[in-house]
Amino acid sequence: MSSQFTRFDPRAWQESGLLIALPRETPSRLQRHQPWKIAVALSVTLAGSAATGSFVGDAGATELLQPVPAAYVLEGSVARGRQPADSSRGPDIEKRLRELHALIVERGDQPGWLQRDSLDRVGKILGRVAEDYELPFPYIYASNDGELSAEWSFGNWEVDLTFDRSVERVIAFAIHSRSQEVEEFTLPLDRANAIDRIGRFAARFHDAA
Amino acid sequence: MSGTGHSAALSDGEELLFRQVHPNCIQEGRIGKNAFDPTETREPDRLSVARETLTTPAAAYDLHVRTGHVSAGTWAVSVQECASLDLPARPDPTPVDPAHAFVDFAGLSKNATKKKARLLAKVAMDRGALYTPS
């Protein structure tokens, strides 16, 4: 179950059952209340400046990097999720995103290759898919041409999502390693139900395994 | 690659073909499909490998690194595993690497190539790393 918001009043958040503590003095902190978890990136905007962070929420408390003295707007989504990560959740997606961020920096933000905002968007999408459909986090790889692929092995099914460099579309692909049966579709990511289609696709193979 | 023509395919189905895997293609010990995708290389229809009968997993790794490349270790598929995907493996010795060979993806669409690359990666992953530097 998830709820979306674009402008967020923390009082409403508290009313919805999510404990959030944002001290008026620095640094601000977000704290989740079980069994809710913060599933995607959040941004805090105050007086025309913004602080952002990626929270794929297994930590009990997440600290924003910048001071937040008073007014703020949060953008993102929260989802009712599982308890903190264990091995059944698959690889450590936060660690992997940090590694890929480091790789982008190492390559000097090379034009024509993977960009930070693209990586952040893919991270958000995968966080939503894993959370909403109770899937393990996928393994994530960057190709030489800057595409990102998210891969799962579910029994005999190899399932992957390949995001183009600009994260405008995804190719969802699954192949049975014995029969070589293939299922595949391409989806523009600006479709309203894009994440649901991706999630349903991956969940079907996960549940069959 | 040394030659331009197609040599005869390797016939010993049990022979392993060593593949050097770039660190970017590994996460928590799992190799990604792009580790066996020749479209990720300079020769988009040839997947470079080294022959088990002419080198070892450690020696193949050492040569790869010594010649200026980066590798996280040696994984492998067999000649038969390639053949079962209609991918012939061909010898391609070079002065630097007499054990060099390639898995021939010639004539395949990009989509078909990627599909077979996924399956090779799966086979190699199931077999496990044959050599990783300590």
mmCIF file of C-alpha atoms in Angstrom:
data_model
loop_
_atom_site.group_PDB
_atom_site.id
_atom_site.type_symbol
_atom_site.label_atom_id
_atom_site.label_comp_id
_atom_site.label_asym_id
_atom_site.label_seq_id
_atom_site.Cartn_x
_atom_site.Cartn_y
_atom_site.Cartn_z
ATOM 1 C CA MET A 1 0.000 0.000 0.000
ATOM 2 C CA SER A 2 1.376 3.395 -0.790
ATOM 3 C CA SER A 3 0.290 6.957 -0.707
ATOM 4 C CA GLN A 4 1.495 9.697 -2.972
ATOM 5 C CA PHE A 5 1.931 13.318 -2.207
ATOM 6 C CA THR A 6 3.415 16.235 -3.985
ATOM 7 C CA ARG A 7 2.944 18.895 -1.362
ATOM 8 C CA PHE A 8 3.116 17.560 2.073
ATOM 9 C CA ASP A 9 1.975 18.997 5.331
ATOM 10 C CA PRO A 10 3.763 17.193 8.179
ATOM 11 C CA ARG A 11 0.701 17.595 10.372
ATOM 12 C CA ALA A 12 -1.274 15.528 7.877
ATOM 13 C CA TRP A 13 1.526 13.004 7.786
ATOM 14 C CA GLN A 14 1.315 12.596 11.516
ATOM 15 C CA GLU A 15 -2.414 12.222 11.239
ATOM 16 C CA SER A 16 -1.944 9.451 8.702
ATOM 17 C CA GLY A 17 0.058 7.458 11.200
ATOM 18 C CA LEU A 18 3.598 8.343 10.220
ATOM 19 C CA LEU A 19 5.634 9.836 12.993
ATOM 20 C CA ILE A 20 7.834 12.588 11.687
ATOM 21 C CA ALA A 21 10.054 14.818 13.704
ATOM 22 C CA LEU A 22 11.532 17.827 12.000
ATOM 23 C CA PRO A 23 13.133 20.018 14.626
ATOM 24 C CA ARG A 24 13.064 23.691 13.913
ATOM 25 C CA GLU A 25 16.766 23.794 14.618
ATOM 26 C CA THR A 26 19.406 21.986 12.622
ATOM 27 C CA PRO A 27 19.814 19.287 11.634
ATOM 28 C CA SER A 28 16.423 18.039 10.675
ATOM 29 C CA ARG A 29 15.521 14.427 11.115
ATOM 30 C CA LEU A 30 12.930 12.162 9.657
ATOM 31 C CA GLN A 31 11.825 9.257 11.693
ATOM 32 C CA ARG A 32 9.511 6.594 10.527
ATOM 33 C CA HIS A 33 6.910 4.946 12.590
ATOM 34 C CA GLN A 34 6.529 1.193 12.212
ATOM 35 C CA PRO A 35 5.275 -0.314 10.009
ATOM 36 C CA TRP A 36 5.467 2.615 7.670
ATOM 37 C CA LYS A 37 8.581 3.274 5.790
ATOM 38 C CA ILE A 38 9.825 5.999 3.525
ATOM 39 C CA ALA A 39 10.149 4.431 0.140
ATOM 40 C CA VAL A 40 11.652 7.005 -2.170
ATOM 41 C CA ALA A 41 13.553 10.197 -2.389
ATOM 42 C CA LEU A 42 12.322 13.207 -0.538
ATOM 43 C CA SER A 43 13.132 16.824 -0.983
ATOM 44 C CA VAL A 44 12.758 19.632 1.439
ATOM 45 C CA THR A 45 12.229 23.121 0.129
ATOM 46 C CA LEU A 46 12.515 26.176 2.242
ATOM 47 C CA ALA A 47 12.732 29.787 1.341
ATOM 48 C CA GLY A 48 13.571 28.970 -2.238
ATOM 49 C CA SER A 49 16.376 26.503 -1.506
ATOM 50 C CA ALA A 50 16.141 22.759 -1.445
ATOM 51 C CA ALA A 51 17.742 19.898 0.377
ATOM 52 C CA THR A 52 17.338 16.448 -1.083
ATOM 53 C CA GLY A 53 18.083 12.945 0.013
ATOM 54 C CA SER A 54 17.397 9.421 -1.106
ATOM 55 C CA PHE A 55 15.704 7.337 1.500
ATOM 56 C CA VAL A 56 14.825 3.807 0.622
ATOM 57 C CA GLY A 57 13.721 3.424 4.106
ATOM 58 C CA ASP A 58 15.131 0.691 6.182
ATOM 59 C CA ALA A 59 16.874 2.960 8.620
ATOM 60 C CA GLY A 60 14.840 3.955 11.613
ATOM 61 C CA ALA A 61 15.847 7.536 11.276
ATOM 62 C CA THR A 62 17.219 9.426 8.344
ATOM 63 C CA GLU A 63 19.086 12.611 8.603
ATOM 64 C CA LEU A 64 18.866 15.295 6.009
ATOM 65 C CA LEU A 65 22.092 16.873 5.014
ATOM 66 C CA GLN A 66 21.021 20.465 5.263
ATOM 67 C CA PRO A 67 19.471 22.489 8.027
ATOM 68 C CA VAL A 68 15.736 22.955 7.902
ATOM 69 C CA PRO A 69 14.769 25.748 10.236
ATOM 70 C CA ALA A 70 11.081 26.048 9.632
ATOM 71 C CA ALA A 71 8.864 25.904 6.583
ATOM 72 C CA TYR A 72 9.205 23.053 4.197
ATOM 73 C CA VAL A 73 7.523 21.084 1.470
ATOM 74 C CA LEU A 74 8.193 17.407 1.040
ATOM 75 C CA GLU A 75 7.815 15.603 -2.257
ATOM 76 C CA GLY A 76 7.789 11.889 -2.798
ATOM 77 C CA SER A 77 5.797 8.974 -1.552
ATOM 78 C CA VAL A 78 5.503 6.771 1.473
ATOM 79 C CA ALA A 79 4.512 3.168 1.506
ATOM 80 C CA ARG A 80 3.381 0.749 4.119
ATOM 81 C CA GLY A 81 6.209 -1.690 3.976
ATOM 82 C CA ARG A 82 8.048 -4.528 5.530
ATOM 83 C CA GLN A 83 10.201 -4.465 8.568
ATOM 84 C CA PRO A 84 13.854 -3.515 8.149
ATOM 85 C CA ALA A 85 15.750 -5.252 5.394
ATOM 86 C CA ASP A 86 17.007 -8.773 5.663
ATOM 87 C CA SER A 87 18.564 -11.126 3.177
ATOM 88 C CA SER A 88 15.180 -11.852 1.601
ATOM 89 C CA ARG A 89 15.080 -8.270 0.367
ATOM 90 C CA GLY A 90 17.886 -9.005 -2.083
ATOM 91 C CA PRO A 91 20.966 -6.872 -2.548
ATOM 92 C CA ASP A 92 21.602 -3.621 -0.722
ATOM 93 C CA ILE A 93 20.104 -1.112 -3.150
ATOM 94 C CA GLU A 94 21.226 1.953 -1.242
ATOM 95 C CA LYS A 95 24.812 0.756 -1.266
ATOM 96 C CA ARG A 96 24.571 -0.015 -4.971
ATOM 97 C CA LEU A 97 23.185 3.414 -5.790
ATOM 98 C CA ARG A 98 26.060 4.977 -3.861
ATOM 99 C CA GLU A 99 28.515 2.830 -5.830
ATOM 100 C CA LEU A 100 27.001 3.925 -9.122
ATOM 101 C CA HIS A 101 27.003 7.542 -7.995
ATOM 102 C CA ALA A 102 30.698 7.147 -7.239
ATOM 103 C CA LEU A 103 31.228 5.640 -10.669
ATOM 104 C CA ILE A 104 29.600 8.668 -12.291
ATOM 105 C CA VAL A 105 31.912 10.954 -10.339
ATOM 106 C CA GLU A 106 34.896 8.775 -11.204
ATOM 107 C CA ARG A 107 34.066 9.108 -14.887
ATOM 108 C CA GLY A 108 33.758 12.848 -14.503
ATOM 109 C CA ASP A 109 30.052 13.132 -15.251
ATOM 110 C CA GLN A 110 30.899 12.073 -18.754
ATOM 111 C CA PRO A 111 28.385 13.402 -21.293
ATOM 112 C CA GLY A 112 26.649 10.604 -23.121
ATOM 113 C CA TRP A 113 26.914 8.283 -20.166
ATOM 114 C CA LEU A 114 24.825 7.699 -17.086
ATOM 115 C CA GLN A 115 23.775 10.896 -15.300
ATOM 116 C CA ARG A 116 23.085 11.383 -11.618
ATOM 117 C CA ASP A 117 19.484 12.465 -12.053
ATOM 118 C CA SER A 118 18.807 9.416 -14.221
ATOM 119 C CA LEU A 119 20.258 7.153 -11.551
ATOM 120 C CA ASP A 120 18.149 8.835 -8.887
ATOM 121 C CA ARG A 121 15.002 8.386 -10.964
ATOM 122 C CA VAL A 122 15.717 4.713 -11.564
ATOM 123 C CA GLY A 123 16.400 4.268 -7.857
ATOM 124 C CA LYS A 124 13.026 5.790 -7.050
ATOM 125 C CA ILE A 125 11.234 3.588 -9.559
ATOM 126 C CA LEU A 126 12.902 0.417 -8.305
ATOM 127 C CA GLY A 127 12.199 1.352 -4.707
ATOM 128 C CA ARG A 128 8.523 1.758 -5.530
ATOM 129 C CA VAL A 129 8.370 -1.480 -7.510
ATOM 130 C CA ALA A 130 10.092 -3.487 -4.779
ATOM 131 C CA GLU A 131 7.998 -1.969 -2.057
ATOM 132 C CA ASP A 132 4.585 -2.011 -3.677
ATOM 133 C CA TYR A 133 4.956 -5.551 -4.998
ATOM 134 C CA GLU A 134 6.969 -6.953 -2.095
ATOM 135 C CA LEU A 135 9.846 -7.949 -4.334
ATOM 136 C CA PRO A 136 13.484 -8.264 -3.396
ATOM 137 C CA PHE A 137 15.539 -5.354 -4.606
ATOM 138 C CA PRO A 138 17.093 -6.109 -7.977
ATOM 139 C CA TYR A 139 20.762 -6.134 -8.866
ATOM 140 C CA ILE A 140 21.656 -3.010 -10.826
ATOM 141 C CA TYR A 141 24.272 -2.648 -13.534
ATOM 142 C CA ALA A 142 25.347 0.213 -15.791
ATOM 143 C CA SER A 143 26.207 -0.506 -19.392
ATOM 144 C CA ASN A 144 28.922 1.160 -21.420
ATOM 145 C CA ASP A 145 26.344 3.310 -23.184
ATOM 146 C CA GLY A 146 24.806 4.569 -19.966
ATOM 147 C CA GLU A 147 21.774 2.339 -19.741
ATOM 148 C CA LEU A 148 20.840 0.926 -16.380
ATOM 149 C CA SER A 149 19.595 -2.597 -16.011
ATOM 150 C CA ALA A 150 17.899 -4.034 -12.966
ATOM 151 C CA GLU A 151 18.052 -7.800 -12.802
ATOM 152 C CA TRP A 152 16.417 -10.548 -10.784
ATOM 153 C CA SER A 153 16.858 -14.315 -10.929
ATOM 154 C CA PHE A 154 13.588 -15.971 -9.975
ATOM 155 C CA GLY A 155 14.046 -19.736 -10.250
ATOM 156 C CA ASN A 156 14.583 -20.492 -13.907
ATOM 157 C CA TRP A 157 13.438 -17.037 -14.937
ATOM 158 C CA GLU A 158 15.917 -14.273 -15.566
ATOM 159 C CA VAL A 159 14.023 -11.014 -15.358
ATOM 160 C CA ASP A 160 15.413 -7.617 -16.146
ATOM 161 C CA LEU A 161 14.403 -4.043 -16.681
ATOM 162 C CA THR A 162 16.575 -1.937 -18.969
ATOM 163 C CA PHE A 163 16.187 1.809 -18.588
ATOM 164 C CA ASP A 164 17.399 4.033 -21.384
ATOM 165 C CA ARG A 165 19.879 6.762 -20.543
ATOM 166 C CA SER A 166 17.272 9.470 -20.198
ATOM 167 C CA VAL A 167 14.913 7.175 -18.245
ATOM 168 C CA GLU A 168 12.124 7.824 -20.712
ATOM 169 C CA ARG A 169 11.373 4.181 -21.371
ATOM 170 C CA VAL A 170 12.018 0.764 -19.973
ATOM 171 C CA ILE A 171 12.321 -2.604 -21.653
ATOM 172 C CA ALA A 172 10.947 -5.327 -19.410
ATOM 173 C CA PHE A 173 12.354 -8.713 -20.345
ATOM 174 C CA ALA A 174 12.147 -12.212 -18.944
ATOM 175 C CA ILE A 175 13.635 -15.405 -20.286
ATOM 176 C CA HIS A 176 13.307 -18.964 -19.047
ATOM 177 C CA SER A 177 16.803 -20.388 -18.848
ATOM 178 C CA ARG A 178 15.702 -23.894 -19.898
ATOM 179 C CA SER A 179 12.942 -23.411 -22.437
ATOM 180 C CA GLN A 180 14.253 -20.010 -23.612
ATOM 181 C CA GLU A 181 10.675 -18.779 -23.573
ATOM 182 C CA VAL A 182 10.733 -15.000 -23.673
ATOM 183 C CA GLU A 183 8.362 -12.326 -22.485
ATOM 184 C CA GLU A 184 9.104 -8.726 -23.294
ATOM 185 C CA PHE A 185 7.549 -5.320 -23.601
ATOM 186 C CA THR A 186 8.681 -1.742 -23.955
ATOM 187 C CA LEU A 187 6.993 0.933 -21.913
ATOM 188 C CA PRO A 188 7.246 4.718 -21.877
ATOM 189 C CA LEU A 189 7.814 5.718 -18.282
ATOM 190 C CA ASP A 190 5.540 8.740 -18.485
ATOM 191 C CA ARG A 191 2.521 6.433 -18.552
ATOM 192 C CA ALA A 192 0.435 6.833 -15.447
ATOM 193 C CA ASN A 193 0.483 3.111 -14.669
ATOM 194 C CA ALA A 194 4.093 2.464 -15.685
ATOM 195 C CA ILE A 195 5.291 1.410 -12.249
ATOM 196 C CA ASP A 196 2.320 -0.868 -11.762
ATOM 197 C CA ARG A 197 2.945 -2.576 -15.081
ATOM 198 C CA ILE A 198 6.599 -3.080 -14.239
ATOM 199 C CA GLY A 199 5.737 -4.343 -10.784
ATOM 200 C CA ARG A 200 3.098 -6.769 -11.987
ATOM 201 C CA PHE A 201 5.484 -8.100 -14.621
ATOM 202 C CA ALA A 202 8.297 -8.819 -12.156
ATOM 203 C CA ALA A 203 5.968 -10.078 -9.432
ATOM 204 C CA ARG A 204 4.492 -12.691 -11.742
ATOM 205 C CA PHE A 205 7.865 -14.407 -12.155
ATOM 206 C CA HIS A 206 8.735 -13.919 -8.517
ATOM 207 C CA ASP A 207 5.520 -15.563 -7.410
ATOM 208 C CA ALA A 208 5.950 -18.423 -9.882
ATOM 209 C CA ALA A 209 9.425 -19.279 -8.612
ATOM 210 C CA MET B 1 41.139 -10.095 -32.576
ATOM 211 C CA SER B 2 43.809 -11.243 -34.970
ATOM 212 C CA GLY B 3 42.107 -12.642 -38.035
ATOM 213 C CA THR B 4 39.221 -11.478 -40.159
ATOM 214 C CA GLY B 5 38.003 -14.799 -41.498
ATOM 215 C CA HIS B 6 36.029 -17.398 -39.605
ATOM 216 C CA SER B 7 38.072 -20.312 -38.376
ATOM 217 C CA ALA B 8 36.443 -23.640 -37.643
ATOM 218 C CA ALA B 9 34.421 -23.797 -34.488
ATOM 219 C CA LEU B 10 35.919 -25.472 -31.461
ATOM 220 C CA SER B 11 34.639 -29.013 -31.201
ATOM 221 C CA ASP B 12 35.434 -30.170 -27.671
ATOM 222 C CA GLY B 13 32.158 -29.396 -25.991
ATOM 223 C CA GLU B 14 33.609 -29.780 -22.516
ATOM 224 C CA GLU B 15 36.309 -27.189 -23.017
ATOM 225 C CA LEU B 16 35.743 -24.149 -20.863
ATOM 226 C CA LEU B 17 36.038 -20.661 -22.250
ATOM 227 C CA PHE B 18 37.313 -18.138 -19.726
ATOM 228 C CA ARG B 19 35.728 -14.717 -19.651
ATOM 229 C CA GLN B 20 37.160 -11.737 -17.801
ATOM 230 C CA VAL B 21 34.416 -9.796 -16.056
ATOM 231 C CA HIS B 22 34.660 -6.059 -15.489
ATOM 232 C CA PRO B 23 33.996 -4.956 -11.893
ATOM 233 C CA ASN B 24 31.066 -2.822 -13.071
ATOM 234 C CA CYS B 25 29.350 -6.026 -14.160
ATOM 235 C CA ILE B 26 29.380 -7.504 -10.661
ATOM 236 C CA GLN B 27 27.231 -6.691 -7.671
ATOM 237 C CA GLU B 28 27.609 -8.676 -4.481
ATOM 238 C CA GLY B 29 29.114 -11.571 -6.419
ATOM 239 C CA ARG B 30 26.371 -11.693 -9.035
ATOM 240 C CA ILE B 31 27.390 -11.005 -12.617
ATOM 241 C CA GLY B 32 25.074 -9.031 -14.876
ATOM 242 C CA LYS B 33 23.982 -9.839 -18.378
ATOM 243 C CA ASN B 34 26.341 -7.249 -19.827
ATOM 244 C CA ALA B 35 29.335 -9.338 -18.684
ATOM 245 C CA PHE B 36 28.649 -11.639 -21.639
ATOM 246 C CA ASP B 37 27.196 -9.077 -24.023
ATOM 247 C CA PRO B 38 29.517 -8.454 -26.971
ATOM 248 C CA THR B 39 27.601 -5.302 -27.901
ATOM 249 C CA GLU B 40 29.300 -3.848 -24.809
ATOM 250 C CA THR B 41 32.694 -4.331 -26.468
ATOM 251 C CA ARG B 42 34.572 -2.911 -29.411
ATOM 252 C CA GLU B 43 33.616 -5.903 -31.508
ATOM 253 C CA PRO B 44 29.875 -6.195 -31.128
ATOM 254 C CA ASP B 45 29.564 -9.677 -32.562
ATOM 255 C CA ARG B 46 32.574 -11.297 -30.886
ATOM 256 C CA LEU B 47 32.799 -12.141 -27.235
ATOM 257 C CA SER B 48 36.446 -12.534 -26.276
ATOM 258 C CA VAL B 49 37.339 -15.568 -24.219
ATOM 259 C CA ALA B 50 40.395 -17.705 -23.492
ATOM 260 C CA ARG B 51 40.621 -21.439 -23.970
ATOM 261 C CA GLU B 52 40.927 -23.738 -20.999
ATOM 262 C CA THR B 53 43.202 -26.094 -22.918
ATOM 263 C CA LEU B 54 45.752 -23.340 -23.474
ATOM 264 C CA THR B 55 45.664 -21.296 -20.278
ATOM 265 C CA THR B 56 44.336 -21.258 -16.735
ATOM 266 C CA PRO B 57 41.768 -19.020 -15.027
ATOM 267 C CA ALA B 58 44.539 -17.269 -13.078
ATOM 268 C CA ALA B 59 46.841 -16.886 -16.083
ATOM 269 C CA ALA B 60 43.989 -15.546 -18.204
ATOM 270 C CA TYR B 61 43.237 -12.972 -15.515
ATOM 271 C CA ASP B 62 46.904 -12.006 -15.174
ATOM 272 C CA LEU B 63 47.321 -11.501 -18.909
ATOM 273 C CA HIS B 64 44.152 -9.411 -19.116
ATOM 274 C CA VAL B 65 45.296 -7.100 -16.333
ATOM 275 C CA ARG B 66 48.889 -6.984 -17.534
ATOM 276 C CA THR B 67 47.710 -5.742 -20.915
ATOM 277 C CA GLY B 68 45.965 -2.766 -19.356
ATOM 278 C CA HIS B 69 42.461 -4.063 -18.800
ATOM 279 C CA VAL B 70 40.393 -4.247 -15.656
ATOM 280 C CA SER B 71 38.904 -7.478 -14.371
ATOM 281 C CA ALA B 72 37.208 -8.686 -11.245
ATOM 282 C CA GLY B 73 38.025 -12.282 -12.068
ATOM 283 C CA THR B 74 37.529 -15.208 -14.407
ATOM 284 C CA TRP B 75 34.178 -16.825 -15.112
ATOM 285 C CA ALA B 76 33.483 -19.451 -17.780
ATOM 286 C CA VAL B 77 31.058 -21.078 -20.144
ATOM 287 C CA SER B 78 31.719 -24.275 -22.043
ATOM 288 C CA VAL B 79 31.898 -24.753 -25.785
ATOM 289 C CA GLN B 80 28.807 -26.956 -25.547
ATOM 290 C CA GLU B 81 26.875 -24.373 -23.553
ATOM 291 C CA CYS B 82 27.594 -21.861 -26.299
ATOM 292 C CA ALA B 83 26.696 -24.354 -29.026
ATOM 293 C CA SER B 84 23.367 -25.063 -27.355
ATOM 294 C CA LEU B 85 22.533 -21.417 -27.989
ATOM 295 C CA ASP B 86 23.708 -21.699 -31.605
ATOM 296 C CA LEU B 87 26.819 -19.744 -30.740
ATOM 297 C CA PRO B 88 29.969 -21.282 -32.201
ATOM 298 C CA ALA B 89 33.229 -20.661 -30.379
ATOM 299 C CA ARG B 90 36.203 -20.070 -32.611
ATOM 300 C CA PRO B 91 39.939 -20.035 -31.922
ATOM 301 C CA ASP B 92 41.581 -16.697 -32.505
ATOM 302 C CA PRO B 93 45.166 -16.871 -31.231
ATOM 303 C CA THR B 94 47.183 -13.700 -31.134
ATOM 304 C CA PRO B 95 50.901 -13.159 -30.484
ATOM 305 C CA VAL B 96 50.044 -11.745 -27.076
ATOM 306 C CA ASP B 97 47.407 -14.315 -26.234
ATOM 307 C CA PRO B 98 47.748 -17.696 -27.934
ATOM 308 C CA ALA B 99 44.725 -18.919 -25.940
ATOM 309 C CA HIS B 100 42.433 -16.221 -27.314
ATOM 310 C CA ALA B 101 39.136 -17.314 -28.854
ATOM 311 C CA PHE B 102 35.758 -15.745 -29.354
ATOM 312 C CA VAL B 103 32.132 -16.695 -29.118
ATOM 313 C CA ASP B 104 30.634 -15.828 -32.458
ATOM 314 C CA PHE B 105 27.462 -13.729 -32.365
ATOM 315 C CA ALA B 106 27.693 -12.818 -36.062
ATOM 316 C CA GLY B 107 24.415 -12.322 -37.881
ATOM 317 C CA LEU B 108 22.317 -11.856 -34.781
ATOM 318 C CA SER B 109 20.150 -8.857 -34.095
ATOM 319 C CA LYS B 110 20.999 -6.739 -31.080
ATOM 320 C CA ASN B 111 17.949 -8.130 -29.330
ATOM 321 C CA ALA B 112 18.889 -11.739 -30.057
ATOM 322 C CA THR B 113 22.443 -11.042 -28.970
ATOM 323 C CA LYS B 114 21.308 -9.649 -25.644
ATOM 324 C CA LYS B 115 18.998 -12.600 -25.096
ATOM 325 C CA LYS B 116 21.824 -15.075 -25.562
ATOM 326 C CA ALA B 117 24.132 -12.934 -23.441
ATOM 327 C CA ARG B 118 21.651 -13.207 -20.563
ATOM 328 C CA LEU B 119 21.685 -16.978 -20.821
ATOM 329 C CA LEU B 120 25.471 -17.196 -20.974
ATOM 330 C CA ALA B 121 25.721 -14.965 -17.921
ATOM 331 C CA LYS B 122 23.283 -17.214 -16.093
ATOM 332 C CA VAL B 123 25.306 -20.332 -16.940
ATOM 333 C CA ALA B 124 28.551 -18.659 -15.893
ATOM 334 C CA MET B 125 26.995 -17.386 -12.702
ATOM 335 C CA ASP B 126 25.712 -20.828 -11.802
ATOM 336 C CA ARG B 127 29.175 -22.259 -12.373
ATOM 337 C CA GLY B 128 30.711 -19.574 -10.179
ATOM 338 C CA ALA B 129 33.935 -17.629 -10.385
ATOM 339 C CA LEU B 130 36.927 -19.755 -11.360
ATOM 340 C CA TYR B 131 39.434 -17.179 -10.231
ATOM 341 C CA THR B 132 39.259 -13.911 -8.366
ATOM 342 C CA PRO B 133 42.303 -11.993 -7.167
ATOM 343 C CA SER B 134 42.879 -12.255 -3.443
#
